[in-house]
PDB file of C-alpha atoms in Angstrom:
ATOM      1  CA  MET T 100      -1.424 -18.102  -8.838  1.00  0.00           C
ATOM      2  CA  THR T 101       1.084 -16.702 -11.310  1.00  0.00           C
ATOM      3  CA  ASP T 102      -1.700 -16.184 -13.897  1.00  0.00           C
ATOM      4  CA  LEU T 103      -3.614 -13.816 -11.621  1.00  0.00           C
ATOM      5  CA  LYS T 104      -3.578 -10.110 -12.343  1.00  0.00           C
ATOM      6  CA  TYR T 105      -3.938  -7.375  -9.749  1.00  0.00           C
ATOM      7  CA  ALA T 106      -7.190  -5.440 -10.163  1.00  0.00           C
ATOM      8  CA  GLY T 107      -5.479  -2.153  -9.374  1.00  0.00           C
ATOM      9  CA  ILE T 108      -5.493  -0.219  -6.134  1.00  0.00           C
ATOM     10  CA  ASP T 109      -8.591   1.716  -7.166  1.00  0.00           C
ATOM     11  CA  GLN T 110     -10.507  -1.544  -7.750  1.00  0.00           C
ATOM     12  CA  ASP T 111      -9.060  -3.473  -4.799  1.00  0.00           C
ATOM     13  CA  LYS T 112     -11.387  -4.289  -1.913  1.00  0.00           C
ATOM     14  CA  ASN T 113     -11.680  -1.855   0.986  1.00  0.00           C
ATOM     15  CA  ASN T 114     -10.251   0.961  -1.144  1.00  0.00           C
ATOM     16  CA  GLY T 115      -6.963  -0.884  -1.412  1.00  0.00           C
ATOM     17  CA  LEU T 116      -6.506  -1.438   2.317  1.00  0.00           C
ATOM     18  CA  THR T 117      -5.121  -4.886   1.566  1.00  0.00           C
ATOM     19  CA  HIS T 118      -1.660  -6.407   1.530  1.00  0.00           C
ATOM     20  CA  LEU T 119      -1.150  -5.566  -2.147  1.00  0.00           C
ATOM     21  CA  GLY T 120      -2.732  -2.151  -1.761  1.00  0.00           C
ATOM     22  CA  ARG T 121      -0.328  -1.299   1.045  1.00  0.00           C
ATOM     23  CA  ILE T 122       2.605  -2.283  -1.162  1.00  0.00           C
ATOM     24  CA  VAL T 123       1.380   0.102  -3.862  1.00  0.00           C
ATOM     25  CA  ARG T 124       0.791   2.925  -1.371  1.00  0.00           C
ATOM     26  CA  ASP T 125       4.207   2.415   0.201  1.00  0.00           C
ATOM     27  CA  ALA T 126       5.746   2.525  -3.274  1.00  0.00           C
ATOM     28  CA  TRP T 127       4.062   5.925  -3.671  1.00  0.00           C
ATOM     29  CA  VAL T 128       5.458   7.070  -0.322  1.00  0.00           C
ATOM     30  CA  PHE T 129       9.017   6.184  -1.305  1.00  0.00           C
ATOM     31  CA  GLY T 130       8.697   7.502  -4.854  1.00  0.00           C
ATOM     32  CA  ILE T 131       9.177   4.056  -6.361  1.00  0.00           C
ATOM     33  CA  LEU T 132       5.937   4.600  -8.292  1.00  0.00           C
ATOM     34  CA  PRO T 133       4.079   7.785  -9.139  1.00  0.00           C
ATOM     35  CA  GLU T 134       0.816   8.213  -7.223  1.00  0.00           C
ATOM     36  CA  THR T 135      -1.039   7.853 -10.514  1.00  0.00           C
ATOM     37  CA  GLU T 136       0.139   4.243 -10.937  1.00  0.00           C
ATOM     38  CA  THR T 137      -2.613   1.826  -9.836  1.00  0.00           C
ATOM     39  CA  CYS T 138      -0.755  -1.355 -10.881  1.00  0.00           C
ATOM     40  CA  LYS T 139      -3.886  -2.554 -12.680  1.00  0.00           C
ATOM     41  CA  GLY T 140      -3.155  -5.727 -14.612  1.00  0.00           C
ATOM     42  CA  TRP T 141       0.192  -6.385 -12.958  1.00  0.00           C
ATOM     43  CA  ASP T 142       1.021 -10.072 -12.639  1.00  0.00           C
ATOM     44  CA  TYR T 143       2.360 -11.884  -9.577  1.00  0.00           C
ATOM     45  CA  ALA T 144       6.011 -11.537 -10.612  1.00  0.00           C
ATOM     46  CA  LYS T 145       5.743  -7.782 -11.126  1.00  0.00           C
ATOM     47  CA  MET T 146       3.958  -7.322  -7.782  1.00  0.00           C
ATOM     48  CA  GLN T 147       6.597  -9.492  -6.067  1.00  0.00           C
ATOM     49  CA  ASN T 148       9.339  -7.317  -7.547  1.00  0.00           C
ATOM     50  CA  LEU T 149       7.551  -4.200  -6.295  1.00  0.00           C
ATOM     51  CA  TYR T 150       7.208  -5.777  -2.844  1.00  0.00           C
ATOM     52  CA  GLU T 151      10.955  -6.428  -2.719  1.00  0.00           C
ATOM     53  CA  ARG T 152      11.750  -2.831  -3.682  1.00  0.00           C
ATOM     54  CA  VAL T 153       9.320  -1.466  -1.082  1.00  0.00           C
ATOM     55  CA  TYR T 154      10.687  -3.828   1.577  1.00  0.00           C
ATOM     56  CA  ALA T 155      14.219  -2.596   0.880  1.00  0.00           C
ATOM     57  CA  ALA T 156      13.058   1.032   1.052  1.00  0.00           C
ATOM     58  CA  TRP T 157      11.545   0.423   4.507  1.00  0.00           C
ATOM     59  CA  GLU T 158      14.616  -1.342   5.948  1.00  0.00           C
ATOM     60  CA  PRO T 159      16.537   1.813   7.021  1.00  0.00           C
ATOM     61  CA  TYR T 160      13.469   2.848   9.022  1.00  0.00           C
ATOM     62  CA  ALA T 161      12.859  -0.549  10.668  1.00  0.00           C
ATOM     63  CA  HIS T 162       9.552  -0.693   8.757  1.00  0.00           C
ATOM     64  CA  LEU T 163       8.069   1.903  11.123  1.00  0.00           C
ATOM     65  CA  PRO T 164       6.372   5.069   9.848  1.00  0.00           C
ATOM     66  CA  SER T 165       7.449   6.852  13.040  1.00  0.00           C
ATOM     67  CA  ARG T 166      11.081   6.478  11.970  1.00  0.00           C
ATOM     68  CA  LEU T 167      10.587   8.028   8.552  1.00  0.00           C
ATOM     69  CA  PRO T 168      12.069  11.470   7.926  1.00  0.00           C
ATOM     70  CA  GLU T 169       9.483  14.228   8.349  1.00  0.00           C
ATOM     71  CA  GLU T 170       8.849  14.640   4.613  1.00  0.00           C
ATOM     72  CA  LEU T 171       8.148  10.919   4.151  1.00  0.00           C
ATOM     73  CA  GLN T 172       6.092  10.790   7.368  1.00  0.00           C
ATOM     74  CA  ASN T 173       3.899  13.575   6.062  1.00  0.00           C
ATOM     75  CA  LYS T 174       3.503  11.850   2.694  1.00  0.00           C
ATOM     76  CA  HIS T 175       2.707   8.529   4.408  1.00  0.00           C
ATOM     77  CA  THR T 176       0.102  10.186   6.633  1.00  0.00           C
ATOM     78  CA  ARG T 177      -1.534  11.970   3.699  1.00  0.00           C
ATOM     79  CA  ILE T 178      -1.710   8.850   1.526  1.00  0.00           C
ATOM     80  CA  TYR T 179      -3.016   6.536   4.252  1.00  0.00           C
ATOM     81  CA  ASP T 180      -5.423   9.051   5.800  1.00  0.00           C
ATOM     82  CA  GLN T 181      -7.008   9.574   2.395  1.00  0.00           C
ATOM     83  CA  ALA T 182      -7.286   5.813   1.834  1.00  0.00           C
ATOM     84  CA  ILE T 183      -8.880   5.210   5.232  1.00  0.00           C
ATOM     85  CA  THR T 184     -11.322   8.102   4.889  1.00  0.00           C
ATOM     86  CA  THR T 185     -12.449   6.948   1.436  1.00  0.00           C
ATOM     87  CA  ALA T 186     -12.745   3.325   2.563  1.00  0.00           C
ATOM     88  CA  LYS T 187     -14.933   4.337   5.516  1.00  0.00           C
ATOM     89  CA  GLU T 188     -17.118   6.439   3.204  1.00  0.00           C
ATOM     90  CA  LYS T 189     -17.581   3.308   1.078  1.00  0.00           C
ATOM     91  CA  GLY T 190     -18.629   1.257   4.112  1.00  0.00           C
ATOM     92  CA  TRP T 191     -15.363  -0.265   5.306  1.00  0.00           C
ATOM     93  CA  ASN T 192     -15.364  -1.041   9.007  1.00  0.00           C
ATOM     94  CA  PRO T 193     -11.870  -1.280  10.528  1.00  0.00           C
ATOM     95  CA  GLU T 194     -13.136  -3.290  13.509  1.00  0.00           C
ATOM     96  CA  LEU T 195     -12.330  -6.991  13.459  1.00  0.00           C
ATOM     97  CA  ASN T 196     -15.167  -9.437  13.829  1.00  0.00           C
ATOM     98  CA  ASP T 197     -15.273 -13.129  14.683  1.00  0.00           C
ATOM     99  CA  GLU T 198     -14.307 -14.148  11.130  1.00  0.00           C
ATOM    100  CA  ASP T 199     -11.178 -11.938  10.975  1.00  0.00           C
TER     101      ASP T 199
END
């Protein structure tokens, strides 16, 4: 698993609406990464480090977007709304089916 490389949020399935994609988007929200950083080619260790930084950034807000300050809430909404809209345009269906 440590030899795997992340495809990048723009190449991730469902427009990056995955566990790793959410880590990248949350890093954008908190300013840990610029919104231009896709993390393409990042290895497991680098993604794990990013996860830990994002996790720590969420802790003061109990990991709930509703507890973010208004500026971060607005940024979170913008980033995730765009991701969801684009994913739906590409055929993503948010409904769970029997296999999910």
